[in-house]
Short mmCIF file of C-alpha atoms in Angstrom, two decimals:
data_model
loop_
_atom_site.label_atom_id
_atom_site.label_comp_id
_atom_site.label_asym_id
_atom_site.label_seq_id
_atom_site.Cartn_x
_atom_site.Cartn_y
_atom_site.Cartn_z
CA MET A 1 -40.07 3.87 0.63
CA PHE A 2 -41.16 0.69 -1.07
CA THR A 3 -39.27 -1.49 -3.47
CA ARG A 4 -40.87 -1.78 -6.88
CA LEU A 5 -40.56 -5.03 -8.77
CA ALA A 6 -42.20 -6.28 -11.89
CA PHE A 7 -42.20 -9.05 -14.43
CA VAL A 8 -42.94 -6.72 -17.34
CA LEU A 9 -44.87 -9.13 -19.50
CA PHE A 10 -46.74 -6.44 -21.36
CA LEU A 11 -43.47 -4.82 -22.40
CA ILE A 12 -42.21 -7.68 -24.54
CA ALA A 13 -41.29 -6.12 -27.84
CA THR A 14 -43.25 -7.43 -30.78
CA PRO A 15 -43.28 -4.36 -33.09
CA PHE A 16 -39.49 -4.46 -33.37
CA ALA A 17 -38.94 -8.07 -34.38
CA ALA A 18 -36.78 -7.06 -37.33
CA ARG A 19 -34.11 -5.55 -35.11
CA ALA A 20 -30.96 -7.42 -34.25
CA TRP A 21 -31.45 -9.79 -31.37
CA THR A 22 -30.16 -12.95 -32.88
CA GLU A 23 -27.64 -14.47 -30.48
CA ASP A 24 -29.77 -17.53 -29.67
CA VAL A 25 -30.65 -18.14 -33.33
CA ARG A 26 -26.96 -17.95 -34.20
CA CYS A 27 -26.28 -20.47 -31.45
CA VAL A 28 -28.74 -22.90 -33.05
CA GLN A 29 -27.27 -22.36 -36.51
CA ALA A 30 -23.70 -22.88 -35.30
CA GLN A 31 -24.71 -26.05 -33.46
CA LEU A 32 -26.49 -27.47 -36.50
CA ASN A 33 -23.54 -26.74 -38.78
CA ALA A 34 -21.15 -28.33 -36.29
CA ALA A 35 -23.39 -31.41 -36.19
CA GLY A 36 -23.04 -31.77 -39.96
CA ARG A 37 -26.33 -30.18 -40.96
CA ASP A 38 -26.46 -27.39 -43.51
CA ALA A 39 -28.04 -24.50 -41.62
CA GLY A 40 -26.44 -21.95 -43.92
CA PRO A 41 -24.64 -18.84 -42.71
CA VAL A 42 -24.69 -18.11 -38.99
CA ASP A 43 -26.60 -14.89 -39.52
CA GLY A 44 -29.40 -15.03 -36.94
CA ILE A 45 -32.09 -15.33 -39.61
CA VAL A 46 -34.55 -18.21 -39.26
CA GLY A 47 -34.86 -19.22 -42.91
CA PRO A 48 -35.68 -22.41 -44.83
CA ARG A 49 -32.13 -23.80 -44.58
CA THR A 50 -32.02 -23.38 -40.83
CA LEU A 51 -35.45 -24.96 -40.41
CA ALA A 52 -34.56 -27.88 -42.70
CA ALA A 53 -31.29 -28.43 -40.84
CA LEU A 54 -33.13 -28.53 -37.53
CA GLN A 55 -35.58 -31.10 -38.86
CA ALA A 56 -32.68 -33.20 -40.13
CA GLN A 57 -31.07 -33.08 -36.69
CA LEU A 58 -34.33 -34.04 -35.00
CA ALA A 59 -34.65 -37.03 -37.31
CA VAL A 60 -31.49 -38.63 -35.92
CA GLY A 61 -32.83 -38.53 -32.36
CA GLY A 62 -31.70 -36.98 -29.13
CA VAL A 63 -34.21 -34.13 -29.24
CA THR A 64 -37.92 -34.63 -29.80
CA GLY A 65 -40.83 -32.24 -30.05
CA GLY A 66 -40.57 -28.59 -29.25
CA HIS A 67 -41.87 -25.22 -30.33
CA ASP A 68 -41.50 -23.91 -33.85
CA LEU A 69 -38.06 -22.31 -34.15
CA THR A 70 -38.35 -18.53 -33.98
CA ARG A 71 -36.30 -15.79 -32.39
CA ASP A 72 -38.64 -16.07 -29.41
CA THR A 73 -38.00 -19.81 -28.92
CA ALA A 74 -34.39 -20.07 -30.09
CA ALA A 75 -33.01 -20.08 -26.54
CA THR A 76 -34.90 -23.30 -25.81
CA TRP A 77 -33.47 -24.96 -28.93
CA CYS A 78 -29.94 -23.70 -28.24
CA ARG A 79 -30.10 -25.27 -24.80
CA ARG A 80 -31.77 -28.53 -25.87
CA LEU A 81 -29.36 -29.21 -28.72
CA GLY A 82 -26.46 -28.76 -26.33
CA GLN A 83 -28.05 -31.02 -23.75
CA ALA A 84 -28.50 -33.76 -26.35
CA ASP A 85 -24.89 -33.45 -27.57
CA PRO A 86 -22.53 -31.98 -24.94
CA ALA A 87 -19.97 -31.09 -27.62
CA LEU A 88 -22.42 -28.52 -28.97
CA ARG A 89 -22.44 -26.67 -25.67
CA ALA A 90 -19.29 -24.95 -26.86
CA PHE A 91 -21.62 -22.70 -28.85
CA TRP A 92 -23.75 -21.69 -25.86
CA PRO A 93 -23.43 -17.92 -25.32
CA SER A 94 -23.50 -18.59 -21.58
CA ARG A 95 -20.14 -20.35 -21.84
CA SER A 96 -18.42 -16.98 -22.22
CA ASN A 97 -20.84 -14.78 -20.26
CA PRO A 98 -23.93 -16.12 -18.46
CA VAL A 99 -24.84 -12.61 -17.36
CA ILE A 100 -23.40 -9.22 -18.23
CA VAL A 101 -23.95 -6.38 -15.76
CA ARG A 102 -23.48 -2.75 -16.72
CA THR A 103 -23.73 -0.02 -14.09
CA GLY A 104 -24.16 3.67 -14.77
CA GLU A 105 -21.69 6.31 -13.65
CA SER A 106 -24.19 7.88 -11.26
CA VAL A 107 -24.62 4.68 -9.22
CA ASP A 108 -22.74 4.70 -5.91
CA PRO A 109 -19.41 2.96 -6.68
CA VAL A 110 -19.60 0.58 -3.73
CA LEU A 111 -23.19 -0.40 -4.52
CA GLY A 112 -22.45 -0.74 -8.22
CA ARG A 113 -19.44 -2.95 -7.61
CA LEU A 114 -21.44 -5.16 -5.25
CA ILE A 115 -24.20 -5.63 -7.84
CA ARG A 116 -21.68 -6.46 -10.56
CA VAL A 117 -20.09 -9.10 -8.33
CA ARG A 118 -23.17 -10.47 -6.59
CA LEU A 119 -25.68 -10.66 -9.43
CA PRO A 120 -23.85 -13.27 -11.55
CA SER A 121 -23.62 -15.56 -8.53
CA LEU A 122 -27.32 -15.05 -7.74
CA HIS A 123 -28.20 -15.74 -11.36
CA ARG A 124 -26.22 -18.99 -11.18
CA GLN A 125 -27.71 -19.89 -7.79
CA VAL A 126 -31.26 -19.46 -9.07
CA ALA A 127 -30.57 -21.76 -12.02
CA GLU A 128 -28.91 -24.36 -9.80
CA THR A 129 -31.76 -24.21 -7.29
CA LEU A 130 -34.26 -24.82 -10.08
CA GLY A 131 -32.06 -27.63 -11.37
CA VAL A 132 -31.66 -26.19 -14.86
CA GLU A 133 -28.81 -25.30 -17.21
CA LEU A 134 -28.72 -21.99 -19.03
CA SER A 135 -27.43 -21.53 -22.56
CA ALA A 136 -28.11 -17.85 -23.18
CA THR A 137 -26.57 -14.62 -21.95
CA ASP A 138 -28.74 -12.28 -19.90
CA ARG A 139 -27.97 -8.58 -19.69
CA VAL A 140 -28.50 -6.27 -16.74
CA PHE A 141 -28.56 -2.48 -16.70
CA VAL A 142 -28.22 -0.61 -13.41
CA GLY A 143 -28.70 3.15 -13.28
CA SER A 144 -29.83 5.98 -11.05
CA SER A 145 -32.15 7.89 -13.36
CA ILE A 146 -34.54 7.39 -16.22
CA ASP A 147 -32.28 9.28 -18.61
CA GLU A 148 -29.20 7.29 -17.66
CA LEU A 149 -30.95 3.94 -18.01
CA ARG A 150 -32.62 4.90 -21.28
CA THR A 151 -29.25 5.87 -22.77
CA MET A 152 -27.57 2.67 -21.58
CA ILE A 153 -30.34 0.43 -22.91
CA LEU A 154 -30.69 2.14 -26.28
CA GLU A 155 -26.93 2.18 -26.84
CA SER A 156 -26.86 -1.61 -26.50
CA HIS A 157 -27.98 -3.50 -29.60
CA ASP A 158 -27.38 -7.08 -28.52
CA HIS A 159 -30.58 -7.65 -26.58
CA ARG A 160 -34.28 -7.77 -27.30
CA PRO A 161 -35.73 -4.25 -27.55
CA ILE A 162 -38.13 -3.22 -24.80
CA TYR A 163 -41.42 -1.86 -26.04
CA ASN A 164 -42.72 1.18 -24.13
CA LEU A 165 -39.34 1.57 -22.48
CA ASP A 166 -40.13 5.04 -21.17
CA GLY A 167 -43.30 3.78 -19.52
CA ALA A 168 -41.42 0.99 -17.79
CA LEU A 169 -38.69 3.32 -16.59
CA ASN A 170 -41.20 5.85 -15.31
CA ASP A 171 -42.96 3.10 -13.38
CA HIS A 172 -39.80 1.77 -11.74
CA CYS A 173 -37.70 4.90 -11.22
CA ARG A 174 -40.09 6.79 -9.00
CA GLU A 175 -38.95 9.44 -6.57
CA GLY A 176 -38.91 8.04 -3.06
CA ASP A 177 -38.32 4.43 -4.13
CA ARG A 178 -34.75 3.52 -3.29
CA ILE A 179 -34.78 0.61 -5.72
CA GLY A 180 -37.05 -0.67 -8.46
CA ALA A 181 -36.54 -3.38 -11.05
CA PHE A 182 -38.17 -5.20 -13.93
CA ALA A 183 -37.30 -8.02 -16.31
CA THR A 184 -38.09 -8.74 -19.94
CA PRO A 185 -36.67 -11.65 -21.97
CA GLY A 186 -32.90 -11.52 -21.66
CA VAL A 187 -32.87 -8.14 -19.91
CA MET A 188 -33.05 -6.94 -16.31
CA VAL A 189 -33.27 -3.25 -15.48
CA VAL A 190 -32.48 -2.00 -11.97
CA CYS A 191 -33.06 1.59 -10.90
CA VAL A 192 -31.43 2.76 -7.67
CA GLN A 193 -32.07 6.35 -6.69
CA GLN A 194 -29.02 8.57 -6.96
CA GLY A 195 -27.10 8.76 -3.71
CA THR A 196 -28.41 5.42 -2.44
CA ARG A 197 -25.78 3.73 -0.29
CA LEU A 198 -25.70 0.14 0.81
CA ARG A 199 -26.71 -0.51 4.44
CA ILE A 200 -27.32 3.20 5.03
CA ASP A 201 -30.17 3.71 2.55
CA LEU A 202 -30.66 0.18 1.23
CA ASP A 203 -30.58 -2.99 3.29
CA TYR A 204 -28.38 -5.74 1.86
CA SER A 205 -31.09 -8.39 2.16
CA THR A 206 -33.58 -6.19 0.32
CA LEU A 207 -31.08 -5.73 -2.50
CA VAL A 208 -30.50 -9.48 -2.75
CA PHE A 209 -34.26 -10.12 -2.71
CA VAL A 210 -34.84 -7.71 -5.60
CA LEU A 211 -31.99 -9.12 -7.68
CA THR A 212 -33.03 -12.72 -6.98
CA HIS A 213 -36.68 -12.06 -7.84
CA GLU A 214 -35.78 -10.64 -11.23
CA ALA A 215 -33.09 -13.26 -11.89
CA THR A 216 -35.78 -15.91 -11.43
CA HIS A 217 -37.76 -14.29 -14.23
CA LEU A 218 -34.69 -14.27 -16.49
CA VAL A 219 -34.18 -17.99 -15.92
CA GLN A 220 -37.85 -18.75 -16.60
CA PHE A 221 -37.75 -16.77 -19.84
CA GLN A 222 -34.79 -18.85 -21.02
CA MET A 223 -36.49 -22.12 -20.15
CA THR A 224 -39.95 -21.59 -21.64
CA GLY A 225 -39.31 -19.25 -24.55
CA LEU A 226 -42.14 -17.02 -25.73
CA PRO A 227 -45.32 -17.73 -27.69
CA GLN A 228 -46.13 -16.09 -30.96
CA PRO A 229 -46.79 -12.32 -30.79
CA ARG A 230 -50.30 -10.99 -30.27
CA ILE A 231 -51.67 -14.24 -28.91
CA ALA A 232 -54.70 -13.90 -26.62
CA PRO A 233 -53.88 -13.50 -22.89
CA ASP A 234 -55.58 -16.75 -21.85
CA LEU A 235 -53.68 -18.67 -24.53
CA ARG A 236 -50.35 -17.21 -23.38
CA VAL A 237 -50.79 -19.05 -20.10
CA ARG A 238 -50.37 -22.34 -21.94
CA TYR A 239 -46.90 -21.32 -23.12
CA GLU A 240 -45.62 -19.02 -20.35
CA GLY A 241 -47.38 -20.37 -17.29
CA PRO A 242 -49.78 -18.47 -15.02
CA MET A 243 -48.85 -15.18 -13.47
CA TRP A 244 -49.47 -16.42 -9.92
CA LEU A 245 -46.73 -19.02 -10.42
CA LEU A 246 -44.23 -16.78 -12.19
CA GLU A 247 -44.46 -13.96 -9.65
CA GLY A 248 -45.07 -16.20 -6.66
CA LEU A 249 -42.12 -18.47 -7.37
CA ALA A 250 -39.84 -15.45 -7.84
CA ASP A 251 -40.89 -14.22 -4.39
CA VAL A 252 -40.36 -17.62 -2.75
CA MET A 253 -36.93 -17.81 -4.37
CA GLY A 254 -36.17 -14.29 -3.18
CA HIS A 255 -37.08 -15.14 0.41
CA SER A 256 -35.12 -18.37 0.25
CA ILE A 257 -31.89 -16.77 -0.93
CA ALA A 258 -32.08 -13.30 0.64
CA TYR A 259 -33.53 -14.31 4.02
CA ARG A 260 -32.72 -18.04 4.09
CA ALA A 261 -36.40 -18.72 4.68
CA GLU A 262 -37.78 -22.23 4.40
CA PRO A 263 -40.85 -22.75 2.19
CA ALA A 264 -43.01 -23.37 5.28
CA GLU A 265 -41.96 -20.00 6.67
CA VAL A 266 -42.80 -18.26 3.40
CA ARG A 267 -46.14 -20.05 3.30
CA ALA A 268 -46.92 -18.87 6.84
CA LEU A 269 -45.93 -15.30 5.99
CA ALA A 270 -48.11 -15.28 2.89
CA ALA A 271 -51.05 -16.88 4.68
CA ARG A 272 -50.99 -14.20 7.37
CA ARG A 273 -51.77 -11.62 4.71
CA TYR A 274 -55.14 -13.32 4.26
CA ASP A 275 -56.05 -13.60 7.94
CA GLY A 276 -59.78 -13.00 8.19
CA ARG A 277 -60.18 -12.92 4.41
CA ASP A 278 -61.11 -15.44 1.77
CA LEU A 279 -58.32 -16.56 -0.49
CA PRO A 280 -58.67 -15.59 -4.15
CA TYR A 281 -59.25 -18.25 -6.79
CA LEU A 282 -55.95 -18.93 -8.53
CA GLY A 283 -57.73 -19.43 -11.84
CA ARG A 284 -58.43 -15.69 -11.83
CA LEU A 285 -54.75 -14.85 -11.31
CA GLN A 286 -53.30 -16.36 -14.47
CA THR A 287 -53.16 -13.86 -17.32
CA ARG A 288 -51.38 -10.61 -18.02
CA VAL A 289 -54.72 -8.88 -17.64
CA ASP A 290 -55.02 -10.42 -14.17
CA LEU A 291 -51.53 -9.17 -13.34
CA LEU A 292 -52.63 -5.63 -14.10
CA SER A 293 -56.08 -5.75 -12.50
CA ARG A 294 -55.37 -7.98 -9.46
CA GLN A 295 -51.72 -7.28 -8.91
CA ALA A 296 -51.64 -7.61 -5.12
CA ASP A 297 -53.34 -11.02 -5.18
CA VAL A 298 -51.16 -12.25 -8.04
CA TYR A 299 -48.09 -11.61 -5.89
CA ARG A 300 -49.47 -12.56 -2.48
CA ALA A 301 -51.61 -15.58 -3.32
CA GLY A 302 -49.02 -16.55 -5.90
CA MET A 303 -46.31 -16.61 -3.25
CA LEU A 304 -48.54 -18.69 -1.00
CA ALA A 305 -49.40 -21.20 -3.74
CA SER A 306 -45.80 -21.41 -4.94
CA ALA A 307 -44.56 -21.98 -1.39
CA ILE A 308 -46.97 -24.91 -1.09
CA LEU A 309 -45.58 -26.45 -4.28
CA VAL A 310 -41.96 -25.88 -3.28
CA GLU A 311 -42.60 -27.26 0.19
CA ALA A 312 -44.07 -30.41 -1.35
CA ARG A 313 -41.68 -31.07 -4.23
CA GLY A 314 -38.80 -28.59 -4.03
CA PHE A 315 -37.69 -25.83 -6.37
CA ALA A 316 -36.41 -28.31 -8.93
CA ALA A 317 -39.97 -29.43 -9.65
CA ALA A 318 -40.82 -25.91 -10.82
CA GLY A 319 -37.68 -25.94 -12.94
CA ARG A 320 -38.87 -29.19 -14.48
CA VAL A 321 -42.24 -27.61 -15.33
CA PHE A 322 -40.45 -24.78 -17.14
CA SER A 323 -38.17 -27.25 -18.92
CA LEU A 324 -41.11 -29.31 -20.16
CA MET A 325 -42.80 -26.15 -21.40
CA GLY A 326 -39.64 -25.30 -23.33
CA GLU A 327 -39.88 -28.74 -24.92
CA GLY A 328 -43.33 -27.93 -26.25
CA ARG A 329 -45.61 -29.08 -23.44
CA GLU A 330 -48.44 -26.75 -22.53
CA PHE A 331 -48.51 -25.60 -18.91
CA ALA A 332 -51.40 -27.81 -17.78
CA GLY A 333 -49.72 -30.95 -19.09
CA ALA A 334 -46.31 -30.03 -17.68
CA PHE A 335 -47.86 -29.23 -14.29
CA TYR A 336 -49.65 -32.59 -14.23
CA ASP A 337 -46.52 -34.49 -15.24
CA VAL A 338 -44.55 -32.95 -12.38
CA TYR A 339 -47.10 -32.57 -9.58
CA GLY A 340 -49.46 -35.43 -10.39
CA ARG A 341 -52.59 -33.29 -10.53
CA THR A 342 -54.07 -30.77 -12.88
CA PRO A 343 -53.85 -27.04 -12.21
CA VAL A 344 -57.64 -27.00 -11.75
CA ALA A 345 -57.38 -29.68 -9.06
CA PHE A 346 -54.66 -27.68 -7.32
CA TYR A 347 -56.77 -24.54 -7.51
CA ALA A 348 -59.67 -26.36 -5.86
CA ALA A 349 -57.48 -27.70 -3.04
CA PHE A 350 -55.58 -24.44 -2.55
CA PRO A 351 -57.76 -22.93 0.23
CA ASP A 352 -57.42 -26.05 2.38
CA GLU A 353 -53.68 -26.37 1.77
CA ALA A 354 -52.90 -22.69 2.17
CA ARG A 355 -53.46 -22.18 5.88
CA PRO A 356 -50.30 -22.89 7.85
CA GLN A 357 -50.12 -25.95 10.07
CA GLY A 358 -48.51 -24.61 13.21
CA THR A 359 -46.87 -21.21 13.38
CA PRO A 360 -43.38 -21.11 11.86
CA SER A 361 -41.45 -18.02 12.88
CA GLY A 362 -41.36 -16.72 9.32
CA PRO A 363 -38.55 -14.95 7.46
CA ALA A 364 -36.89 -11.88 8.85
CA ILE A 365 -38.74 -9.49 6.57
CA THR A 366 -41.86 -7.89 8.07
CA ASN A 367 -42.68 -4.91 5.85
CA ARG A 368 -42.90 -6.43 2.40
CA PRO A 369 -43.28 -4.12 -0.59
CA PRO A 370 -46.61 -4.24 -2.40
CA LYS A 371 -45.03 -5.26 -5.72
CA GLY A 372 -42.93 -8.38 -5.58
#
């Protein structure tokens, strides 16, 4: 009865870009107008007036560089404009609701209430642990069946559409799995099998781990933004970061919050999975294609590598990498700025750094699910 987790990168909706998902663009437009720039109507459309207003704001200082303003990068601009001028934070969607959780009627009432209460605090804790501020609102759907979740998601029009929604739901609402979850930009979906009760059918720490893992993805999405649609998988790494880091860091964060495990303990746990085996090369665990073809290593070696980085520099260093990427830095440059070495140099040193020095007791979890 394994937990199923996923960072559903291949489900990011590009064919539906014309649909309404404009909250972050509207945030940018409202901020620019309040700053005295003429961004035009706050309509969520990135047009010439909005782009010209942004350039005018950049010219007066406070914010430099950055991605081209699109719906996919608007969250980074919304946050950065507010960081440069605190008065503009009044327009951050997160000021009213950092995260909105909706639970289906078929979810056990006690479990549903716990998720509604606990998830916002976990979402906030992840951001604080990474040392970042969030400007956007993330939305979470919790249901007990594919049909229930599909209805809830399609009835909501204030989030980015999920391409191949049925495929994602089928993959994460499997019979026998008490809980499964995935995240896309601005959206988390949690499937708990009908009748699942807390502590009887689902351990509390497992629930917290799942929610924390996916909340880490939501925070990362806000920080980095997304590259242009249909970009080649190897090029996406420059703008999103490598899969080993995204999945591995989410696991380290999950262990830290759910099991109160120190990075050294997580490193030891991850290293034990490679006892008697060669470690994979991290450079082959970077792309979406790698996530599909080498999933186990992406998660396991990724957790090991991420634990090494967190042990050395703390979680806030990873948050700084994501922040720099949201400011327009490619991953390799952001990684070097924060860790003082290139990703390639880290990959080369990884086998020597990965094996635990001593034998920490490790976190309380012993039967980790294969995904996440």
